[in-house]
Each structure stands twice: as C-alpha cells, then as structure tokens.
Amino acid sequence: MHRFIKTVFYIMALPLAVILLILLHAHLTLYNPPPQKILHQEVDAVLTNHTDTFGLMTWNLGYAGLGDDMDFFYDGGRQVRTSRERTMENLSAIGQFIQSHQRLDFFLFQEADQGSRRSYRIHMPDSISRVLPDAHLAFGKNYDVRFVPVPWYAPMGRVLSGVLTASHPKPSEVVRYSYPGSYPYPGSLFNLQRCLLLSRYPLTNGKELVLINTHNSAFDDGDLRKKQMDFLKNLLLDEFEKGNYVIAGGDFNQCPPAFKSQFSANVFNDEKVMYIPGDFLEDWHFVYDPAVPTNRRVVAPYDAETTKTTLIDFFIMSPNIKPLSVKGVHLGFRHSDHNPVLSEFVLL
C-alpha cells in the first residue's frame, strides 16, 4: 500500500513539476523590452522631395504559415502549423507579390518571423530584403518566447517575430515603442509584447514624414486595444502638432469607424470584433477599401462561400495629407490570412 501511495504521488507530482519548470524557464528568458528603443539613426539622411506622389503598402504576412489550407487553434481550429512545403510555397508567393510592387515607396509588414518553429525557422526579413534589395529595412520585435507550451498536444515552441518596415527613402531615425498593457499572468509570459515602429523621413520643406507600423492586440476583451489606441492617438497628435505629416498603418485588429462592408454577407460581427470610435481622431483620414476584406477567420480552411471575413488593415493619415487612392488586393487568402492594401498619397 505504501508503494502504491508513492507511485500515485509521483504520477500526480510530475505534471506539476513540468509546469513549474516551464514557468521558471519563461521567467528566466522573458523578453522585456524598454518603452523606447532606437533601432536606426542617421544624422545626414538624404532629404525626400515633399512634392512627390508616394506609394504605400500594408500587409500582415501571417508568417507564411496561415494560408488558405489552415485552421488555427487560437482561432477555434486545431492546427498549429502547416507543412514545411506549404510554408515555403507561401513565402515564395509573398516575395513575388512584394517584388511586383517594388516601385512603391513604403512597406509596412506584420507577423514577419525569423527563426520560429511555427514557420520552420525561415527568416522573412532576409527574404524580403532579397526582393527589395535597394530598400532600407527595420525590424521591431514583438514576440520573443523560447517555448510557447500551447496547445498541449503540439506546443508552438520557439517564436520570434515582429513588424517590419521597408522603404526606398532612407529614414533618419527608426524607434520601437512598446505598447502599454499586457495579458494576465501567466499568459503574459508566453504572448506578444506589442509595439509600433516609428520611422522619420526628413523632407525638402524642412518637415518630416512620420510613418508608423502597428500591429495591435487580438484575442483580448478590448482593454489592451483601448490602451494601445490611446497611446497611438497621443503619439499621432504630438507629431502632427509639430507640423509633421503622419501616417499609421498596419493590422489594427479593429475595424475603422462606422465601417460598412461592401464585400460579403459573411462579415464576422460578434463580441470579438471592435470598432475604432467615430470621434477617435476628428478630421483625420481613415483610408481603406470597403469592397475588399483584409482578414479572415481561421477556424477552418478558407472557403469563399462560407468563411467569415472583415476589414482590420488600413491607414490613418493626418489632415495635411491627401490620399489619392486605396486598393485592397484580394489574393483569396491563399498565402496569408490577410490581404494587402495599397495606397497613394501626396503631402499638402
């Protein structure tokens, strides 16, 4: 009987010991970025002509692992990653699309992996630098966890990812800003440390074009997104009050104010969907294409007839910028769970 009790004790204690070891490892390797970090600085940056017409792209690349074949456990599916072959196919197709638009001036990418298990250790910044060889690249890390233990049946393991800004004009400065707030413990040990990447481009009229690449929180109750948007609003207004031209673009994980879909009856509109308030930034431009969805639910592989979609990828431009065009490019979610958005603008 004594041996039986000891055996039962060890069987019960083993899972607890494993959990404690995982938590200890997460604490010891925790990525804890500062509020601000300068990633690039150049005193004598070449001035950009303020009278030019500029082209801009934003695209959440889904780390080349969330193509139309995927359902994802975080979104209610079961899969953790697609096959290596499909990841490489996605990566190649993403590169080809970017290369076909290489004449654009600015590129805002999100979920760019470099060394994650979920994407078979691919290095997306290197891949993008090969298709945009003349562009300046800046990478802002927002996910750096040595071992993500979920889901229990196939842990994600190592994740290293972030936002990536590429531009043909060379910035004078690029700064990573940490967003406020975090997930409750212990989820905060294994989740993203959200950030934005701010790039400054000095202009021939003595002002600056300030370009912000953002990837806001998802899968929260809205509290984190509100804190992040308040932080972003203050930053946008501060730069605009200095006389600068300001653009924020990326994956906001929220719909623009008063968004009305023109693309499908299958728009997801439940408790997980948030809208930016209508009075968030008065007189500023929310630039998006209401005819094309930018994001899909990944609860099941993509089906054009039944998959729910929405629009959460767009641009916010200051009043001294005139957007000339905006176009969502529907790629059928073949190689990412997001579609790219393109825009042209001029400075007033």
GROMACS .gro file of C-alpha atoms in nm:
model
  348
    1MET     CA    1   0.000   0.000   0.000
    2HIS     CA    2   0.285   0.237   0.085
    3ARG     CA    3   0.448   0.176  -0.255
    4PHE     CA    4   0.113   0.235  -0.427
    5ILE     CA    5   0.069   0.571  -0.250
    6LYS     CA    6   0.419   0.677  -0.351
    7THR     CA    7   0.351   0.581  -0.711
    8VAL     CA    8   0.027   0.782  -0.717
    9PHE     CA    9   0.207   1.078  -0.560
   10TYR     CA   10   0.481   1.074  -0.824
   11ILE     CA   11   0.226   1.045  -1.104
   12MET     CA   12   0.037   1.345  -0.967
   13ALA     CA   13   0.351   1.547  -0.893
   14LEU     CA   14   0.510   1.502  -1.236
   15PRO     CA   15   0.272   1.732  -1.431
   16LEU     CA   16   0.307   1.998  -1.161
   17ALA     CA   17   0.685   1.976  -1.178
   18VAL     CA   18   0.675   2.013  -1.557
   19ILE     CA   19   0.451   2.321  -1.528
   20LEU     CA   20   0.680   2.477  -1.269
   21LEU     CA   21   0.986   2.413  -1.488
   22ILE     CA   22   0.813   2.573  -1.789
   23LEU     CA   23   0.720   2.879  -1.582
   24LEU     CA   24   1.073   2.907  -1.440
   25HIS     CA   25   1.225   2.885  -1.788
   26ALA     CA   26   0.981   3.150  -1.915
   27HIS     CA   27   1.075   3.386  -1.631
   28LEU     CA   28   1.448   3.339  -1.689
   29THR     CA   29   1.420   3.400  -2.065
   30LEU     CA   30   1.148   3.666  -2.060
   31TYR     CA   31   1.171   3.931  -2.332
   32ASN     CA   32   1.126   4.261  -2.152
   33PRO     CA   33   1.179   4.546  -2.399
   34PRO     CA   34   1.222   4.909  -2.288
   35PRO     CA   35   0.947   5.167  -2.354
   36GLN     CA   36   1.152   5.312  -2.640
   37LYS     CA   37   1.446   5.175  -2.834
   38ILE     CA   38   1.626   5.348  -3.121
   39LEU     CA   39   1.688   5.092  -3.396
   40HIS     CA   40   1.841   5.324  -3.655
   41GLN     CA   41   1.973   5.677  -3.654
   42GLU     CA   42   2.142   5.877  -3.927
   43VAL     CA   43   2.232   6.243  -3.892
   44ASP     CA   44   2.282   6.319  -4.262
   45ALA     CA   45   1.988   6.130  -4.413
   46VAL     CA   46   1.902   6.225  -4.773
   47LEU     CA   47   1.603   6.458  -4.793
   48THR     CA   48   1.289   6.325  -4.958
   49ASN     CA   49   1.110   6.553  -5.205
   50HIS     CA   50   0.791   6.667  -5.033
   51THR     CA   51   0.611   6.727  -5.365
   52ASP     CA   52   0.633   6.364  -5.477
   53THR     CA   53   0.342   6.125  -5.501
   54PHE     CA   54   0.409   5.835  -5.264
   55GLY     CA   55   0.301   5.471  -5.275
   56LEU     CA   56   0.241   5.263  -4.965
   57MET     CA   57   0.155   4.902  -4.879
   58THR     CA   58   0.048   4.731  -4.558
   59TRP     CA   59   0.027   4.354  -4.529
   60ASN     CA   60   0.014   4.111  -4.238
   61LEU     CA   61   0.219   3.825  -4.381
   62GLY     CA   62   0.083   3.565  -4.141
   63TYR     CA   63   0.446   3.440  -4.103
   64ALA     CA   64   0.394   3.247  -4.431
   65GLY     CA   65   0.209   2.988  -4.227
   66LEU     CA   66  -0.157   3.091  -4.235
   67GLY     CA   67  -0.258   3.021  -4.593
   68ASP     CA   68  -0.598   2.910  -4.714
   69ASP     CA   69  -0.533   2.550  -4.604
   70MET     CA   70  -0.504   2.642  -4.237
   71ASP     CA   71  -0.732   2.631  -3.940
   72PHE     CA   72  -0.557   2.765  -3.632
   73PHE     CA   73  -0.603   2.656  -3.272
   74TYR     CA   74  -0.604   3.015  -3.138
   75ASP     CA   75  -0.900   3.095  -3.362
   76GLY     CA   76  -1.101   2.784  -3.275
   77GLY     CA   77  -0.936   2.537  -3.512
   78ARG     CA   78  -0.694   2.255  -3.434
   79GLN     CA   79  -0.377   2.300  -3.639
   80VAL     CA   80  -0.060   2.462  -3.506
   81ARG     CA   81   0.136   2.492  -3.830
   82THR     CA   82   0.108   2.395  -4.193
   83SER     CA   83   0.359   2.173  -4.374
   84ARG     CA   84   0.713   2.281  -4.450
   85GLU     CA   85   0.640   2.258  -4.823
   86ARG     CA   86   0.336   2.484  -4.796
   87THR     CA   87   0.528   2.734  -4.580
   88MET     CA   88   0.796   2.761  -4.847
   89GLU     CA   89   0.532   2.798  -5.118
   90ASN     CA   90   0.368   3.078  -4.919
   91LEU     CA   91   0.700   3.251  -4.860
   92SER     CA   92   0.785   3.240  -5.231
   93ALA     CA   93   0.443   3.375  -5.335
   94ILE     CA   94   0.461   3.654  -5.077
   95GLY     CA   95   0.802   3.753  -5.211
   96GLN     CA   96   0.678   3.753  -5.571
   97PHE     CA   97   0.386   3.981  -5.485
   98ILE     CA   98   0.609   4.226  -5.298
   99GLN     CA   99   0.860   4.224  -5.582
  100SER     CA  100   0.583   4.302  -5.833
  101HIS     CA  101   0.513   4.619  -5.631
  102GLN     CA  102   0.875   4.712  -5.561
  103ARG     CA  103   0.824   5.061  -5.706
  104LEU     CA  104   0.620   5.158  -5.402
  105ASP     CA  105   0.798   5.385  -5.157
  106PHE     CA  106   0.693   5.233  -4.823
  107PHE     CA  107   0.601   4.885  -4.700
  108LEU     CA  108   0.451   4.801  -4.361
  109PHE     CA  109   0.461   4.430  -4.280
  110GLN     CA  110   0.338   4.246  -3.971
  111GLU     CA  111   0.399   3.891  -3.845
  112ALA     CA  112   0.740   3.861  -4.007
  113ASP     CA  113   0.907   3.558  -3.849
  114GLN     CA  114   1.278   3.499  -3.811
  115GLY     CA  115   1.361   3.167  -3.650
  116SER     CA  116   1.024   3.041  -3.524
  117ARG     CA  117   0.932   2.675  -3.505
  118ARG     CA  118   0.583   2.752  -3.643
  119SER     CA  119   0.738   2.869  -3.971
  120TYR     CA  120   1.026   2.618  -3.990
  121ARG     CA  121   1.293   2.874  -3.890
  122ILE     CA  122   1.253   3.090  -4.202
  123HIS     CA  123   1.395   3.443  -4.185
  124MET     CA  124   1.138   3.669  -4.351
  125PRO     CA  125   1.335   3.997  -4.326
  126ASP     CA  126   1.617   3.834  -4.526
  127SER     CA  127   1.367   3.704  -4.782
  128ILE     CA  128   1.211   4.048  -4.822
  129SER     CA  129   1.549   4.220  -4.849
  130ARG     CA  130   1.622   3.995  -5.147
  131VAL     CA  131   1.313   4.113  -5.336
  132LEU     CA  132   1.361   4.476  -5.224
  133PRO     CA  133   1.741   4.496  -5.248
  134ASP     CA  134   1.755   4.876  -5.252
  135ALA     CA  135   1.517   4.931  -4.960
  136HIS     CA  136   1.604   5.018  -4.601
  137LEU     CA  137   1.463   4.756  -4.360
  138ALA     CA  138   1.386   4.797  -3.990
  139PHE     CA  139   1.257   4.512  -3.773
  140GLY     CA  140   1.068   4.569  -3.448
  141LYS     CA  141   1.049   4.255  -3.239
  142ASN     CA  142   0.714   4.198  -3.068
  143TYR     CA  143   0.718   3.822  -2.999
  144ASP     CA  144   1.020   3.653  -2.849
  145VAL     CA  145   0.942   3.344  -2.642
  146ARG     CA  146   1.180   3.049  -2.615
  147PHE     CA  147   0.899   2.797  -2.560
  148VAL     CA  148   0.526   2.852  -2.602
  149PRO     CA  149   0.366   2.549  -2.429
  150VAL     CA  150   0.027   2.563  -2.602
  151PRO     CA  151  -0.157   2.377  -2.734
  152TRP     CA  152  -0.068   2.091  -2.504
  153TYR     CA  153  -0.095   1.829  -2.781
  154ALA     CA  154   0.158   2.011  -3.008
  155PRO     CA  155   0.327   2.310  -2.841
  156MET     CA  156   0.424   2.603  -3.063
  157GLY     CA  157   0.772   2.608  -2.912
  158ARG     CA  158   1.014   2.883  -3.013
  159VAL     CA  159   0.857   3.201  -3.157
  160LEU     CA  160   1.049   3.506  -3.280
  161SER     CA  161   0.850   3.756  -3.484
  162GLY     CA  162   0.776   4.124  -3.532
  163VAL     CA  163   0.679   4.416  -3.751
  164LEU     CA  164   0.896   4.508  -4.047
  165THR     CA  165   0.913   4.844  -4.225
  166ALA     CA  166   1.081   4.868  -4.565
  167SER     CA  167   1.129   5.193  -4.755
  168HIS     CA  168   1.319   5.328  -5.052
  169PRO     CA  169   1.361   5.670  -4.889
  170LYS     CA  170   1.609   5.620  -4.608
  171PRO     CA  171   1.484   5.722  -4.262
  172SER     CA  172   1.679   5.949  -4.034
  173GLU     CA  173   1.553   5.754  -3.734
  174VAL     CA  174   1.356   5.439  -3.652
  175VAL     CA  175   1.226   5.386  -3.299
  176ARG     CA  176   1.048   5.089  -3.145
  177TYR     CA  177   0.778   5.198  -2.897
  178SER     CA  178   0.636   4.941  -2.656
  179TYR     CA  179   0.259   4.950  -2.625
  180PRO     CA  180   0.120   4.971  -2.270
  181GLY     CA  181  -0.056   4.679  -2.102
  182SER     CA  182  -0.010   4.303  -2.109
  183TYR     CA  183  -0.208   3.984  -2.082
  184PRO     CA  184  -0.286   3.846  -1.735
  185TYR     CA  185  -0.027   3.620  -1.573
  186PRO     CA  186   0.087   3.359  -1.670
  187GLY     CA  187  -0.027   3.426  -2.027
  188SER     CA  188   0.194   3.736  -2.032
  189LEU     CA  189   0.500   3.507  -2.020
  190PHE     CA  190   0.411   3.339  -2.349
  191ASN     CA  191   0.239   3.610  -2.552
  192LEU     CA  192   0.333   3.906  -2.767
  193GLN     CA  193   0.493   4.222  -2.633
  194ARG     CA  194   0.307   4.454  -2.870
  195CYS     CA  195   0.483   4.750  -3.025
  196LEU     CA  196   0.482   5.005  -3.303
  197LEU     CA  197   0.769   5.104  -3.526
  198LEU     CA  198   0.807   5.478  -3.595
  199SER     CA  199   1.020   5.588  -3.891
  200ARG     CA  200   1.114   5.951  -3.968
  201TYR     CA  201   1.184   6.076  -4.319
  202PRO     CA  202   1.322   6.434  -4.346
  203LEU     CA  203   1.165   6.635  -4.629
  204THR     CA  204   1.288   6.913  -4.856
  205ASN     CA  205   1.040   7.159  -4.698
  206GLY     CA  206   1.200   7.119  -4.354
  207LYS     CA  207   0.930   6.895  -4.209
  208GLU     CA  208   0.919   6.519  -4.157
  209LEU     CA  209   0.704   6.237  -4.282
  210VAL     CA  210   0.640   6.015  -3.979
  211LEU     CA  211   0.539   5.661  -4.068
  212ILE     CA  212   0.410   5.423  -3.801
  213ASN     CA  213   0.384   5.046  -3.847
  214THR     CA  214   0.143   4.895  -3.593
  215HIS     CA  215   0.011   4.551  -3.501
  216ASN     CA  216  -0.242   4.582  -3.222
  217SER     CA  217  -0.367   4.313  -2.986
  218ALA     CA  218  -0.614   4.040  -3.067
  219PHE     CA  219  -0.789   3.780  -2.851
  220ASP     CA  220  -0.835   4.022  -2.561
  221ASP     CA  221  -1.153   4.171  -2.415
  222GLY     CA  222  -1.079   4.509  -2.569
  223ASP     CA  223  -0.895   4.659  -2.272
  224LEU     CA  224  -0.550   4.615  -2.427
  225ARG     CA  225  -0.661   4.755  -2.761
  226LYS     CA  226  -0.808   5.062  -2.593
  227LYS     CA  227  -0.483   5.131  -2.406
  228GLN     CA  228  -0.284   5.085  -2.724
  229MET     CA  229  -0.510   5.313  -2.928
  230ASP     CA  230  -0.495   5.585  -2.661
  231PHE     CA  231  -0.115   5.560  -2.672
  232LEU     CA  232  -0.115   5.571  -3.052
  233LYS     CA  233  -0.352   5.868  -3.061
  234ASN     CA  234  -0.129   6.074  -2.832
  235LEU     CA  235   0.174   5.992  -3.045
  236LEU     CA  236  -0.004   6.082  -3.370
  237LEU     CA  237  -0.132   6.413  -3.235
  238ASP     CA  238   0.206   6.503  -3.087
  239GLU     CA  239   0.381   6.453  -3.421
  240PHE     CA  240   0.109   6.639  -3.612
  241GLU     CA  241   0.129   6.935  -3.373
  242LYS     CA  242   0.500   6.959  -3.455
  243GLY     CA  243   0.396   7.026  -3.815
  244ASN     CA  244   0.486   6.680  -3.943
  245TYR     CA  245   0.294   6.460  -4.186
  246VAL     CA  246   0.180   6.147  -4.003
  247ILE     CA  247   0.061   5.804  -4.118
  248ALA     CA  248  -0.018   5.497  -3.908
  249GLY     CA  249  -0.082   5.174  -4.094
  250GLY     CA  250  -0.097   4.805  -4.027
  251ASP     CA  251  -0.313   4.542  -3.863
  252PHE     CA  252  -0.522   4.726  -3.605
  253ASN     CA  253  -0.730   4.418  -3.514
  254GLN     CA  254  -1.022   4.664  -3.518
  255CYS     CA  255  -1.249   4.793  -3.791
  256PRO     CA  256  -1.233   5.159  -3.894
  257PRO     CA  257  -1.501   5.390  -3.754
  258ALA     CA  258  -1.851   5.330  -3.895
  259PHE     CA  259  -1.716   5.058  -4.125
  260LYS     CA  260  -1.982   4.908  -4.353
  261SER     CA  261  -1.882   4.605  -4.555
  262GLN     CA  262  -1.940   4.606  -4.930
  263PHE     CA  263  -1.781   4.269  -4.992
  264SER     CA  264  -1.974   3.984  -4.828
  265ALA     CA  265  -2.270   3.874  -4.625
  266ASN     CA  266  -2.027   3.667  -4.419
  267VAL     CA  267  -1.876   3.955  -4.224
  268PHE     CA  268  -1.794   3.843  -3.875
  269ASN     CA  269  -1.961   4.078  -3.632
  270ASP     CA  270  -1.969   3.936  -3.283
  271GLU     CA  271  -1.818   4.003  -2.944
  272LYS     CA  272  -1.466   3.955  -3.083
  273VAL     CA  273  -1.497   4.246  -3.326
  274MET     CA  274  -1.409   4.600  -3.220
  275TYR     CA  275  -1.457   4.931  -3.397
  276ILE     CA  276  -1.242   5.239  -3.354
  277PRO     CA  277  -1.471   5.510  -3.207
  278GLY     CA  278  -1.603   5.768  -3.452
  279ASP     CA  279  -1.450   6.054  -3.253
  280PHE     CA  280  -1.106   5.890  -3.226
  281LEU     CA  281  -0.933   6.148  -3.449
  282GLU     CA  282  -1.151   6.418  -3.596
  283ASP     CA  283  -1.055   6.548  -3.942
  284TRP     CA  284  -0.804   6.267  -3.992
  285HIS     CA  285  -0.838   6.026  -4.285
  286PHE     CA  286  -0.920   5.658  -4.235
  287VAL     CA  287  -0.804   5.511  -4.563
  288TYR     CA  288  -0.936   5.169  -4.664
  289ASP     CA  289  -1.113   4.985  -4.946
  290PRO     CA  290  -1.460   4.880  -4.826
  291ALA     CA  291  -1.502   4.646  -5.124
  292VAL     CA  292  -1.223   4.404  -5.025
  293PRO     CA  293  -1.184   4.210  -4.697
  294THR     CA  294  -0.840   4.215  -4.539
  295ASN     CA  295  -0.872   3.934  -4.283
  296ARG     CA  296  -1.046   3.600  -4.246
  297ARG     CA  297  -1.142   3.374  -3.960
  298VAL     CA  298  -0.902   3.082  -3.932
  299VAL     CA  299  -1.139   2.845  -3.756
  300ALA     CA  300  -1.141   2.630  -4.073
  301PRO     CA  301  -0.965   2.629  -4.414
  302TYR     CA  302  -1.076   2.916  -4.636
  303ASP     CA  303  -1.399   2.877  -4.832
  304ALA     CA  304  -1.504   3.176  -5.039
  305GLU     CA  305  -1.872   3.096  -4.981
  306THR     CA  306  -1.875   3.040  -4.605
  307THR     CA  307  -1.563   3.181  -4.437
  308LYS     CA  308  -1.629   3.493  -4.234
  309THR     CA  309  -1.416   3.794  -4.323
  310THR     CA  310  -1.365   4.152  -4.208
  311LEU     CA  311  -1.150   4.462  -4.262
  312ILE     CA  312  -0.889   4.546  -3.998
  313ASP     CA  313  -0.589   4.651  -4.211
  314PHE     CA  314  -0.583   5.015  -4.321
  315PHE     CA  315  -0.416   5.355  -4.283
  316ILE     CA  316  -0.478   5.661  -4.067
  317MET     CA  317  -0.345   5.980  -4.229
  318SER     CA  318  -0.315   6.329  -4.081
  319PRO     CA  319  -0.521   6.619  -4.221
  320ASN     CA  320  -0.220   6.764  -4.407
  321ILE     CA  321  -0.200   6.451  -4.626
  322LYS     CA  322  -0.426   6.392  -4.925
  323PRO     CA  323  -0.496   6.023  -5.000
  324LEU     CA  324  -0.527   5.980  -5.377
  325SER     CA  325  -0.625   5.615  -5.392
  326VAL     CA  326  -0.661   5.299  -5.188
  327LYS     CA  327  -0.697   4.942  -5.311
  328GLY     CA  328  -0.736   4.617  -5.126
  329VAL     CA  329  -0.589   4.330  -5.329
  330HIS     CA  330  -0.794   4.013  -5.286
  331LEU     CA  331  -0.549   3.725  -5.310
  332GLY     CA  332  -0.804   3.470  -5.190
  333PHE     CA  333  -0.615   3.438  -4.860
  334ARG     CA  334  -0.403   3.182  -5.044
  335HIS     CA  335  -0.074   3.255  -4.869
  336SER     CA  336  -0.176   3.460  -4.563
  337ASP     CA  337  -0.490   3.510  -4.357
  338HIS     CA  338  -0.468   3.880  -4.455
  339ASN     CA  339  -0.490   4.060  -4.788
  340PRO     CA  340  -0.256   4.351  -4.873
  341VAL     CA  341  -0.376   4.711  -4.900
  342LEU     CA  342  -0.215   4.969  -5.131
  343SER     CA  343  -0.248   5.347  -5.124
  344GLU     CA  344  -0.113   5.657  -5.295
  345PHE     CA  345  -0.093   5.997  -5.126
  346VAL     CA  346   0.052   6.345  -5.153
  347LEU     CA  347   0.162   6.592  -4.887
  348LEU     CA  348  -0.025   6.924  -4.871
   0.00000   0.00000   0.00000
